[in-house]
Amino acid sequence: RMARKKSPPDGVTFMGFAPDIAKIYDPGAILLSPAFLAGGIKTKILESFSFGAPVIGTSLSFEGLDAKYPLAFETVEEMEVFIMNIGAHQTVLHSAQQIGNAFVRRHCAPAVFETCWDRIVGMRP
């Protein structure tokens, strides 16, 4: 739940608490996730990928992703330039959406997770 009140910039709407996370990811949703600290791929990025939404971020945002992700920018300034002309990049957004969703299906599906966990705790060879 958001505790503090902020005035969002033009084009941004704070929706408040969402009892159903699926309602956050409307068709056309995009997650902006610049990261400045290393530490592996972030949970919200995986969540966004699972709902079919592309993510725009810095290269640190996608640390651990085993694919060349087209919306991983080296600097925030490069990311901003892309965002300011986002309408011209529909093909790249669609490609990123497919790459992200495929990553989650390949690496984060419940059966994949269960197999990896069983290997970690020694229940499977």
PDB file of N, CA and C in Angstrom, residues 20-114:
ATOM      1  N   ASP A  20      -5.509  -7.666  -6.745  1.00  0.00           N
ATOM      2  CA  ASP A  20      -5.244  -8.697  -7.748  1.00  0.00           C
ATOM      3  C   ASP A  20      -4.165  -8.158  -8.680  1.00  0.00           C
ATOM      4  N   ILE A  21      -2.946  -8.696  -8.599  1.00  0.00           N
ATOM      5  CA  ILE A  21      -1.819  -8.178  -9.366  1.00  0.00           C
ATOM      6  C   ILE A  21      -2.056  -8.256 -10.871  1.00  0.00           C
ATOM      7  N   ALA A  22      -2.865  -9.199 -11.318  1.00  0.00           N
ATOM      8  CA  ALA A  22      -3.141  -9.325 -12.753  1.00  0.00           C
ATOM      9  C   ALA A  22      -3.801  -8.065 -13.315  1.00  0.00           C
ATOM     10  N   LYS A  23      -4.522  -7.325 -12.472  1.00  0.00           N
ATOM     11  CA  LYS A  23      -5.198  -6.117 -12.945  1.00  0.00           C
ATOM     12  C   LYS A  23      -4.214  -4.984 -13.245  1.00  0.00           C
ATOM     13  N   ILE A  24      -3.000  -5.088 -12.734  1.00  0.00           N
ATOM     14  CA  ILE A  24      -1.970  -4.078 -12.990  1.00  0.00           C
ATOM     15  C   ILE A  24      -1.497  -4.153 -14.438  1.00  0.00           C
ATOM     16  N   TYR A  25      -1.465  -5.363 -14.967  1.00  0.00           N
ATOM     17  CA  TYR A  25      -0.885  -5.583 -16.286  1.00  0.00           C
ATOM     18  C   TYR A  25      -1.941  -5.558 -17.383  1.00  0.00           C
ATOM     19  N   ASP A  26      -2.467  -4.376 -17.651  1.00  0.00           N
ATOM     20  CA  ASP A  26      -3.391  -4.187 -18.765  1.00  0.00           C
ATOM     21  C   ASP A  26      -2.645  -4.402 -20.073  1.00  0.00           C
ATOM     22  N   PRO A  27      -3.372  -4.685 -21.160  1.00  0.00           N
ATOM     23  CA  PRO A  27      -2.688  -4.743 -22.457  1.00  0.00           C
ATOM     24  C   PRO A  27      -1.962  -3.415 -22.702  1.00  0.00           C
ATOM     25  N   GLY A  28      -0.734  -3.514 -23.146  1.00  0.00           N
ATOM     26  CA  GLY A  28       0.058  -2.312 -23.387  1.00  0.00           C
ATOM     27  C   GLY A  28       0.880  -1.862 -22.194  1.00  0.00           C
ATOM     28  N   ALA A  29       0.783  -2.575 -21.065  1.00  0.00           N
ATOM     29  CA  ALA A  29       1.546  -2.203 -19.874  1.00  0.00           C
ATOM     30  C   ALA A  29       3.039  -2.401 -20.128  1.00  0.00           C
ATOM     31  N   ILE A  30       3.836  -1.505 -19.574  1.00  0.00           N
ATOM     32  CA  ILE A  30       5.293  -1.579 -19.646  1.00  0.00           C
ATOM     33  C   ILE A  30       5.824  -1.260 -18.259  1.00  0.00           C
ATOM     34  N   LEU A  31       6.809  -2.046 -17.797  1.00  0.00           N
ATOM     35  CA  LEU A  31       7.444  -1.773 -16.517  1.00  0.00           C
ATOM     36  C   LEU A  31       8.722  -0.982 -16.754  1.00  0.00           C
ATOM     37  N   LEU A  32       8.852   0.155 -16.080  1.00  0.00           N
ATOM     38  CA  LEU A  32      10.095   0.921 -16.094  1.00  0.00           C
ATOM     39  C   LEU A  32      10.849   0.545 -14.836  1.00  0.00           C
ATOM     40  N   SER A  33      12.063  -0.001 -15.005  1.00  0.00           N
ATOM     41  CA  SER A  33      12.785  -0.522 -13.858  1.00  0.00           C
ATOM     42  C   SER A  33      14.287  -0.266 -13.953  1.00  0.00           C
ATOM     43  N   PRO A  34      14.696   0.988 -13.832  1.00  0.00           N
ATOM     44  CA  PRO A  34      16.142   1.228 -13.819  1.00  0.00           C
ATOM     45  C   PRO A  34      16.723   0.723 -12.500  1.00  0.00           C
ATOM     46  N   ALA A  35      17.838   0.019 -12.574  1.00  0.00           N
ATOM     47  CA  ALA A  35      18.497  -0.482 -11.368  1.00  0.00           C
ATOM     48  C   ALA A  35      19.893   0.118 -11.295  1.00  0.00           C
ATOM     49  N   PHE A  36      20.341   0.362 -10.079  1.00  0.00           N
ATOM     50  CA  PHE A  36      21.641   0.985  -9.881  1.00  0.00           C
ATOM     51  C   PHE A  36      22.553   0.136  -9.013  1.00  0.00           C
ATOM     52  N   LEU A  37      22.032  -0.975  -8.505  1.00  0.00           N
ATOM     53  CA  LEU A  37      22.815  -1.885  -7.673  1.00  0.00           C
ATOM     54  C   LEU A  37      22.762  -3.287  -8.265  1.00  0.00           C
ATOM     55  N   ALA A  38      23.902  -3.944  -8.309  1.00  0.00           N
ATOM     56  CA  ALA A  38      23.939  -5.324  -8.792  1.00  0.00           C
ATOM     57  C   ALA A  38      23.266  -6.232  -7.766  1.00  0.00           C
ATOM     58  N   GLY A  39      22.862  -7.397  -8.203  1.00  0.00           N
ATOM     59  CA  GLY A  39      22.249  -8.320  -7.258  1.00  0.00           C
ATOM     60  C   GLY A  39      21.294  -9.289  -7.912  1.00  0.00           C
ATOM     61  N   GLY A  40      21.446  -9.546  -9.193  1.00  0.00           N
ATOM     62  CA  GLY A  40      20.583 -10.517  -9.850  1.00  0.00           C
ATOM     63  C   GLY A  40      19.310  -9.898 -10.394  1.00  0.00           C
ATOM     64  N   ILE A  41      18.600 -10.673 -11.190  1.00  0.00           N
ATOM     65  CA  ILE A  41      17.369 -10.196 -11.813  1.00  0.00           C
ATOM     66  C   ILE A  41      16.328  -9.939 -10.725  1.00  0.00           C
ATOM     67  N   LYS A  42      15.569  -8.906 -10.876  1.00  0.00           N
ATOM     68  CA  LYS A  42      14.640  -8.451  -9.846  1.00  0.00           C
ATOM     69  C   LYS A  42      13.281  -9.144  -9.990  1.00  0.00           C
ATOM     70  N   THR A  43      12.636  -9.410  -8.876  1.00  0.00           N
ATOM     71  CA  THR A  43      11.370 -10.130  -8.855  1.00  0.00           C
ATOM     72  C   THR A  43      10.289  -9.430  -9.666  1.00  0.00           C
ATOM     73  N   LYS A  44      10.198  -8.108  -9.573  1.00  0.00           N
ATOM     74  CA  LYS A  44       9.154  -7.397 -10.327  1.00  0.00           C
ATOM     75  C   LYS A  44       9.358  -7.540 -11.830  1.00  0.00           C
ATOM     76  N   ILE A  45      10.601  -7.704 -12.260  1.00  0.00           N
ATOM     77  CA  ILE A  45      10.864  -7.916 -13.682  1.00  0.00           C
ATOM     78  C   ILE A  45      10.325  -9.273 -14.108  1.00  0.00           C
ATOM     79  N   LEU A  46      10.583 -10.293 -13.321  1.00  0.00           N
ATOM     80  CA  LEU A  46      10.046 -11.625 -13.636  1.00  0.00           C
ATOM     81  C   LEU A  46       8.521 -11.605 -13.634  1.00  0.00           C
ATOM     82  N   GLU A  47       7.947 -10.903 -12.674  1.00  0.00           N
ATOM     83  CA  GLU A  47       6.489 -10.790 -12.611  1.00  0.00           C
ATOM     84  C   GLU A  47       5.956 -10.140 -13.885  1.00  0.00           C
ATOM     85  N   SER A  48       6.566  -9.052 -14.297  1.00  0.00           N
ATOM     86  CA  SER A  48       6.129  -8.354 -15.503  1.00  0.00           C
ATOM     87  C   SER A  48       6.251  -9.259 -16.730  1.00  0.00           C
ATOM     88  N   PHE A  49       7.391  -9.953 -16.848  1.00  0.00           N
ATOM     89  CA  PHE A  49       7.569 -10.890 -17.953  1.00  0.00           C
ATOM     90  C   PHE A  49       6.463 -11.940 -17.954  1.00  0.00           C
ATOM     91  N   SER A  50       6.104 -12.442 -16.777  1.00  0.00           N
ATOM     92  CA  SER A  50       5.103 -13.507 -16.701  1.00  0.00           C
ATOM     93  C   SER A  50       3.728 -13.048 -17.172  1.00  0.00           C
ATOM     94  N   PHE A  51       3.469 -11.754 -17.049  1.00  0.00           N
ATOM     95  CA  PHE A  51       2.191 -11.207 -17.522  1.00  0.00           C
ATOM     96  C   PHE A  51       2.297 -10.685 -18.952  1.00  0.00           C
ATOM     97  N   GLY A  52       3.432 -10.902 -19.595  1.00  0.00           N
ATOM     98  CA  GLY A  52       3.599 -10.514 -20.990  1.00  0.00           C
ATOM     99  C   GLY A  52       3.884  -9.044 -21.203  1.00  0.00           C
ATOM    100  N   ALA A  53       4.346  -8.362 -20.173  1.00  0.00           N
ATOM    101  CA  ALA A  53       4.662  -6.935 -20.311  1.00  0.00           C
ATOM    102  C   ALA A  53       6.169  -6.759 -20.463  1.00  0.00           C
ATOM    103  N   PRO A  54       6.597  -5.975 -21.446  1.00  0.00           N
ATOM    104  CA  PRO A  54       8.024  -5.717 -21.578  1.00  0.00           C
ATOM    105  C   PRO A  54       8.523  -4.826 -20.443  1.00  0.00           C
ATOM    106  N   VAL A  55       9.818  -4.903 -20.189  1.00  0.00           N
ATOM    107  CA  VAL A  55      10.453  -4.126 -19.129  1.00  0.00           C
ATOM    108  C   VAL A  55      11.548  -3.271 -19.756  1.00  0.00           C
ATOM    109  N   ILE A  56      11.565  -2.009 -19.385  1.00  0.00           N
ATOM    110  CA  ILE A  56      12.619  -1.099 -19.821  1.00  0.00           C
ATOM    111  C   ILE A  56      13.470  -0.798 -18.599  1.00  0.00           C
ATOM    112  N   GLY A  57      14.782  -1.041 -18.703  1.00  0.00           N
ATOM    113  CA  GLY A  57      15.646  -0.803 -17.564  1.00  0.00           C
ATOM    114  C   GLY A  57      17.101  -0.660 -17.947  1.00  0.00           C
ATOM    115  N   THR A  58      17.930  -0.569 -16.946  1.00  0.00           N
ATOM    116  CA  THR A  58      19.369  -0.509 -17.151  1.00  0.00           C
ATOM    117  C   THR A  58      19.910  -1.936 -17.211  1.00  0.00           C
ATOM    118  N   SER A  59      21.137  -2.088 -17.662  1.00  0.00           N
ATOM    119  CA  SER A  59      21.697  -3.434 -17.781  1.00  0.00           C
ATOM    120  C   SER A  59      21.697  -4.159 -16.432  1.00  0.00           C
ATOM    121  N   LEU A  60      21.878  -3.431 -15.330  1.00  0.00           N
ATOM    122  CA  LEU A  60      21.838  -4.067 -14.010  1.00  0.00           C
ATOM    123  C   LEU A  60      20.443  -4.605 -13.673  1.00  0.00           C
ATOM    124  N   SER A  61      19.416  -4.041 -14.272  1.00  0.00           N
ATOM    125  CA  SER A  61      18.053  -4.522 -14.025  1.00  0.00           C
ATOM    126  C   SER A  61      17.902  -5.979 -14.449  1.00  0.00           C
ATOM    127  N   PHE A  62      18.662  -6.377 -15.459  1.00  0.00           N
ATOM    128  CA  PHE A  62      18.496  -7.695 -16.068  1.00  0.00           C
ATOM    129  C   PHE A  62      19.664  -8.631 -15.775  1.00  0.00           C
ATOM    130  N   GLU A  63      20.431  -8.320 -14.743  1.00  0.00           N
ATOM    131  CA  GLU A  63      21.541  -9.175 -14.364  1.00  0.00           C
ATOM    132  C   GLU A  63      21.008 -10.581 -14.101  1.00  0.00           C
ATOM    133  N   GLY A  64      21.610 -11.563 -14.712  1.00  0.00           N
ATOM    134  CA  GLY A  64      21.174 -12.949 -14.539  1.00  0.00           C
ATOM    135  C   GLY A  64      20.293 -13.448 -15.663  1.00  0.00           C
ATOM    136  N   LEU A  65      19.799 -12.573 -16.502  1.00  0.00           N
ATOM    137  CA  LEU A  65      18.993 -12.987 -17.647  1.00  0.00           C
ATOM    138  C   LEU A  65      19.941 -13.583 -18.680  1.00  0.00           C
ATOM    139  N   ASP A  66      19.665 -14.789 -19.123  1.00  0.00           N
ATOM    140  CA  ASP A  66      20.612 -15.472 -20.006  1.00  0.00           C
ATOM    141  C   ASP A  66      20.371 -15.170 -21.486  1.00  0.00           C
ATOM    142  N   ALA A  67      19.665 -14.124 -21.775  1.00  0.00           N
ATOM    143  CA  ALA A  67      19.388 -13.765 -23.170  1.00  0.00           C
ATOM    144  C   ALA A  67      19.783 -12.306 -23.393  1.00  0.00           C
ATOM    145  N   LYS A  68      20.075 -11.979 -24.617  1.00  0.00           N
ATOM    146  CA  LYS A  68      20.343 -10.586 -24.961  1.00  0.00           C
ATOM    147  C   LYS A  68      18.987  -9.876 -24.957  1.00  0.00           C
ATOM    148  N   TYR A  69      18.751  -9.064 -23.956  1.00  0.00           N
ATOM    149  CA  TYR A  69      17.454  -8.402 -23.804  1.00  0.00           C
ATOM    150  C   TYR A  69      17.528  -7.011 -24.448  1.00  0.00           C
ATOM    151  N   PRO A  70      16.650  -6.705 -25.388  1.00  0.00           N
ATOM    152  CA  PRO A  70      16.772  -5.480 -26.184  1.00  0.00           C
ATOM    153  C   PRO A  70      16.442  -4.171 -25.462  1.00  0.00           C
ATOM    154  N   LEU A  71      15.887  -4.241 -24.271  1.00  0.00           N
ATOM    155  CA  LEU A  71      15.530  -3.007 -23.558  1.00  0.00           C
ATOM    156  C   LEU A  71      16.397  -2.802 -22.320  1.00  0.00           C
ATOM    157  N   ALA A  72      17.609  -3.372 -22.352  1.00  0.00           N
ATOM    158  CA  ALA A  72      18.586  -3.195 -21.275  1.00  0.00           C
ATOM    159  C   ALA A  72      19.564  -2.109 -21.720  1.00  0.00           C
ATOM    160  N   PHE A  73      19.448  -0.941 -21.111  1.00  0.00           N
ATOM    161  CA  PHE A  73      20.265   0.201 -21.507  1.00  0.00           C
ATOM    162  C   PHE A  73      21.445   0.378 -20.565  1.00  0.00           C
ATOM    163  N   GLU A  74      22.566   0.800 -21.119  1.00  0.00           N
ATOM    164  CA  GLU A  74      23.764   0.998 -20.310  1.00  0.00           C
ATOM    165  C   GLU A  74      23.639   2.208 -19.389  1.00  0.00           C
ATOM    166  N   THR A  75      22.914   3.219 -19.818  1.00  0.00           N
ATOM    167  CA  THR A  75      22.766   4.420 -18.988  1.00  0.00           C
ATOM    168  C   THR A  75      21.294   4.814 -18.912  1.00  0.00           C
ATOM    169  N   VAL A  76      20.970   5.545 -17.863  1.00  0.00           N
ATOM    170  CA  VAL A  76      19.611   6.065 -17.713  1.00  0.00           C
ATOM    171  C   VAL A  76      19.307   7.033 -18.847  1.00  0.00           C
ATOM    172  N   GLU A  77      20.296   7.779 -19.287  1.00  0.00           N
ATOM    173  CA  GLU A  77      20.084   8.735 -20.378  1.00  0.00           C
ATOM    174  C   GLU A  77      19.673   8.030 -21.667  1.00  0.00           C
ATOM    175  N   GLU A  78      20.313   6.894 -21.980  1.00  0.00           N
ATOM    176  CA  GLU A  78      19.913   6.117 -23.167  1.00  0.00           C
ATOM    177  C   GLU A  78      18.484   5.606 -23.014  1.00  0.00           C
ATOM    178  N   MET A  79      18.148   5.179 -21.816  1.00  0.00           N
ATOM    179  CA  MET A  79      16.803   4.694 -21.537  1.00  0.00           C
ATOM    180  C   MET A  79      15.782   5.811 -21.736  1.00  0.00           C
ATOM    181  N   GLU A  80      16.094   6.998 -21.247  1.00  0.00           N
ATOM    182  CA  GLU A  80      15.187   8.142 -21.380  1.00  0.00           C
ATOM    183  C   GLU A  80      14.953   8.507 -22.837  1.00  0.00           C
ATOM    184  N   VAL A  81      16.002   8.480 -23.647  1.00  0.00           N
ATOM    185  CA  VAL A  81      15.863   8.788 -25.077  1.00  0.00           C
ATOM    186  C   VAL A  81      14.897   7.800 -25.726  1.00  0.00           C
ATOM    187  N   PHE A  82      15.036   6.521 -25.390  1.00  0.00           N
ATOM    188  CA  PHE A  82      14.143   5.496 -25.928  1.00  0.00           C
ATOM    189  C   PHE A  82      12.698   5.765 -25.512  1.00  0.00           C
ATOM    190  N   ILE A  83      12.499   6.035 -24.227  1.00  0.00           N
ATOM    191  CA  ILE A  83      11.146   6.253 -23.697  1.00  0.00           C
ATOM    192  C   ILE A  83      10.493   7.477 -24.329  1.00  0.00           C
ATOM    193  N   MET A  84      11.256   8.525 -24.540  1.00  0.00           N
ATOM    194  CA  MET A  84      10.692   9.756 -25.105  1.00  0.00           C
ATOM    195  C   MET A  84      10.217   9.564 -26.546  1.00  0.00           C
ATOM    196  N   ASN A  85      10.659   8.505 -27.204  1.00  0.00           N
ATOM    197  CA  ASN A  85      10.223   8.217 -28.569  1.00  0.00           C
ATOM    198  C   ASN A  85       9.701   6.779 -28.651  1.00  0.00           C
ATOM    199  N   ILE A  86       8.991   6.368 -27.619  1.00  0.00           N
ATOM    200  CA  ILE A  86       8.582   4.968 -27.490  1.00  0.00           C
ATOM    201  C   ILE A  86       7.657   4.509 -28.619  1.00  0.00           C
ATOM    202  N   GLY A  87       6.872   5.400 -29.168  1.00  0.00           N
ATOM    203  CA  GLY A  87       5.953   5.024 -30.238  1.00  0.00           C
ATOM    204  C   GLY A  87       6.653   4.507 -31.480  1.00  0.00           C
ATOM    205  N   ALA A  88       7.885   4.883 -31.667  1.00  0.00           N
ATOM    206  CA  ALA A  88       8.647   4.452 -32.837  1.00  0.00           C
ATOM    207  C   ALA A  88       9.312   3.094 -32.634  1.00  0.00           C
ATOM    208  N   HIS A  89       9.115   2.488 -31.477  1.00  0.00           N
ATOM    209  CA  HIS A  89       9.841   1.265 -31.131  1.00  0.00           C
ATOM    210  C   HIS A  89       8.928   0.069 -30.873  1.00  0.00           C
ATOM    211  N   GLN A  90       7.809  -0.004 -31.552  1.00  0.00           N
ATOM    212  CA  GLN A  90       6.853  -1.082 -31.299  1.00  0.00           C
ATOM    213  C   GLN A  90       7.433  -2.466 -31.583  1.00  0.00           C
ATOM    214  N   THR A  91       8.253  -2.580 -32.622  1.00  0.00           N
ATOM    215  CA  THR A  91       8.853  -3.874 -32.956  1.00  0.00           C
ATOM    216  C   THR A  91       9.794  -4.340 -31.853  1.00  0.00           C
ATOM    217  N   VAL A  92      10.599  -3.430 -31.328  1.00  0.00           N
ATOM    218  CA  VAL A  92      11.527  -3.764 -30.240  1.00  0.00           C
ATOM    219  C   VAL A  92      10.745  -4.130 -28.975  1.00  0.00           C
ATOM    220  N   LEU A  93       9.684  -3.390 -28.675  1.00  0.00           N
ATOM    221  CA  LEU A  93       8.862  -3.694 -27.498  1.00  0.00           C
ATOM    222  C   LEU A  93       8.245  -5.082 -27.614  1.00  0.00           C
ATOM    223  N   HIS A  94       7.753  -5.411 -28.801  1.00  0.00           N
ATOM    224  CA  HIS A  94       7.143  -6.725 -29.014  1.00  0.00           C
ATOM    225  C   HIS A  94       8.187  -7.834 -28.858  1.00  0.00           C
ATOM    226  N   SER A  95       9.373  -7.631 -29.420  1.00  0.00           N
ATOM    227  CA  SER A  95      10.451  -8.608 -29.291  1.00  0.00           C
ATOM    228  C   SER A  95      10.829  -8.803 -27.821  1.00  0.00           C
ATOM    229  N   ALA A  96      10.951  -7.707 -27.086  1.00  0.00           N
ATOM    230  CA  ALA A  96      11.293  -7.773 -25.661  1.00  0.00           C
ATOM    231  C   ALA A  96      10.216  -8.530 -24.885  1.00  0.00           C
ATOM    232  N   GLN A  97       8.975  -8.296 -25.234  1.00  0.00           N
ATOM    233  CA  GLN A  97       7.856  -8.987 -24.593  1.00  0.00           C
ATOM    234  C   GLN A  97       7.994 -10.503 -24.790  1.00  0.00           C
ATOM    235  N   GLN A  98       8.294 -10.922 -26.000  1.00  0.00           N
ATOM    236  CA  GLN A  98       8.434 -12.344 -26.296  1.00  0.00           C
ATOM    237  C   GLN A  98       9.643 -12.956 -25.588  1.00  0.00           C
ATOM    238  N   ILE A  99      10.774 -12.243 -25.597  1.00  0.00           N
ATOM    239  CA  ILE A  99      11.982 -12.743 -24.938  1.00  0.00           C
ATOM    240  C   ILE A  99      11.747 -12.901 -23.436  1.00  0.00           C
ATOM    241  N   GLY A 100      11.147 -11.895 -22.822  1.00  0.00           N
ATOM    242  CA  GLY A 100      10.884 -11.947 -21.387  1.00  0.00           C
ATOM    243  C   GLY A 100       9.935 -13.062 -21.006  1.00  0.00           C
ATOM    244  N   ASN A 101       8.849 -13.191 -21.758  1.00  0.00           N
ATOM    245  CA  ASN A 101       7.874 -14.228 -21.445  1.00  0.00           C
ATOM    246  C   ASN A 101       8.474 -15.617 -21.637  1.00  0.00           C
ATOM    247  N   ALA A 102       9.277 -15.792 -22.684  1.00  0.00           N
ATOM    248  CA  ALA A 102       9.926 -17.081 -22.919  1.00  0.00           C
ATOM    249  C   ALA A 102      10.917 -17.405 -21.793  1.00  0.00           C
ATOM    250  N   PHE A 103      11.626 -16.382 -21.298  1.00  0.00           N
ATOM    251  CA  PHE A 103      12.563 -16.592 -20.194  1.00  0.00           C
ATOM    252  C   PHE A 103      11.832 -17.133 -18.965  1.00  0.00           C
ATOM    253  N   VAL A 104      10.717 -16.525 -18.620  1.00  0.00           N
ATOM    254  CA  VAL A 104       9.958 -16.963 -17.437  1.00  0.00           C
ATOM    255  C   VAL A 104       9.428 -18.379 -17.636  1.00  0.00           C
ATOM    256  N   ARG A 105       8.900 -18.669 -18.806  1.00  0.00           N
ATOM    257  CA  ARG A 105       8.374 -20.015 -19.051  1.00  0.00           C
ATOM    258  C   ARG A 105       9.484 -21.064 -18.985  1.00  0.00           C
ATOM    259  N   ARG A 106      10.674 -20.706 -19.489  1.00  0.00           N
ATOM    260  CA  ARG A 106      11.788 -21.648 -19.533  1.00  0.00           C
ATOM    261  C   ARG A 106      12.449 -21.845 -18.166  1.00  0.00           C
ATOM    262  N   HIS A 107      12.548 -20.780 -17.368  1.00  0.00           N
ATOM    263  CA  HIS A 107      13.332 -20.846 -16.135  1.00  0.00           C
ATOM    264  C   HIS A 107      12.525 -20.748 -14.843  1.00  0.00           C
ATOM    265  N   CYS A 108      11.298 -20.279 -14.903  1.00  0.00           N
ATOM    266  CA  CYS A 108      10.568 -19.992 -13.666  1.00  0.00           C
ATOM    267  C   CYS A 108       9.235 -20.712 -13.541  1.00  0.00           C
ATOM    268  N   ALA A 109       8.916 -21.583 -14.468  1.00  0.00           N
ATOM    269  CA  ALA A 109       7.665 -22.335 -14.376  1.00  0.00           C
ATOM    270  C   ALA A 109       7.698 -23.207 -13.121  1.00  0.00           C
ATOM    271  N   PRO A 110       6.564 -23.470 -12.513  1.00  0.00           N
ATOM    272  CA  PRO A 110       6.549 -24.263 -11.276  1.00  0.00           C
ATOM    273  C   PRO A 110       7.286 -25.600 -11.385  1.00  0.00           C
ATOM    274  N   ALA A 111       7.118 -26.323 -12.491  1.00  0.00           N
ATOM    275  CA  ALA A 111       7.787 -27.619 -12.626  1.00  0.00           C
ATOM    276  C   ALA A 111       9.307 -27.448 -12.704  1.00  0.00           C
ATOM    277  N   VAL A 112       9.770 -26.404 -13.380  1.00  0.00           N
ATOM    278  CA  VAL A 112      11.204 -26.125 -13.470  1.00  0.00           C
ATOM    279  C   VAL A 112      11.746 -25.777 -12.090  1.00  0.00           C
ATOM    280  N   PHE A 113      11.030 -24.919 -11.387  1.00  0.00           N
ATOM    281  CA  PHE A 113      11.444 -24.517 -10.043  1.00  0.00           C
ATOM    282  C   PHE A 113      11.518 -25.732  -9.115  1.00  0.00           C
ATOM    283  N   GLU A 114      10.506 -26.593  -9.172  1.00  0.00           N
ATOM    284  CA  GLU A 114      10.470 -27.776  -8.311  1.00  0.00           C
ATOM    285  C   GLU A 114      11.654 -28.697  -8.598  1.00  0.00           C
TER     286      GLU A 114
END
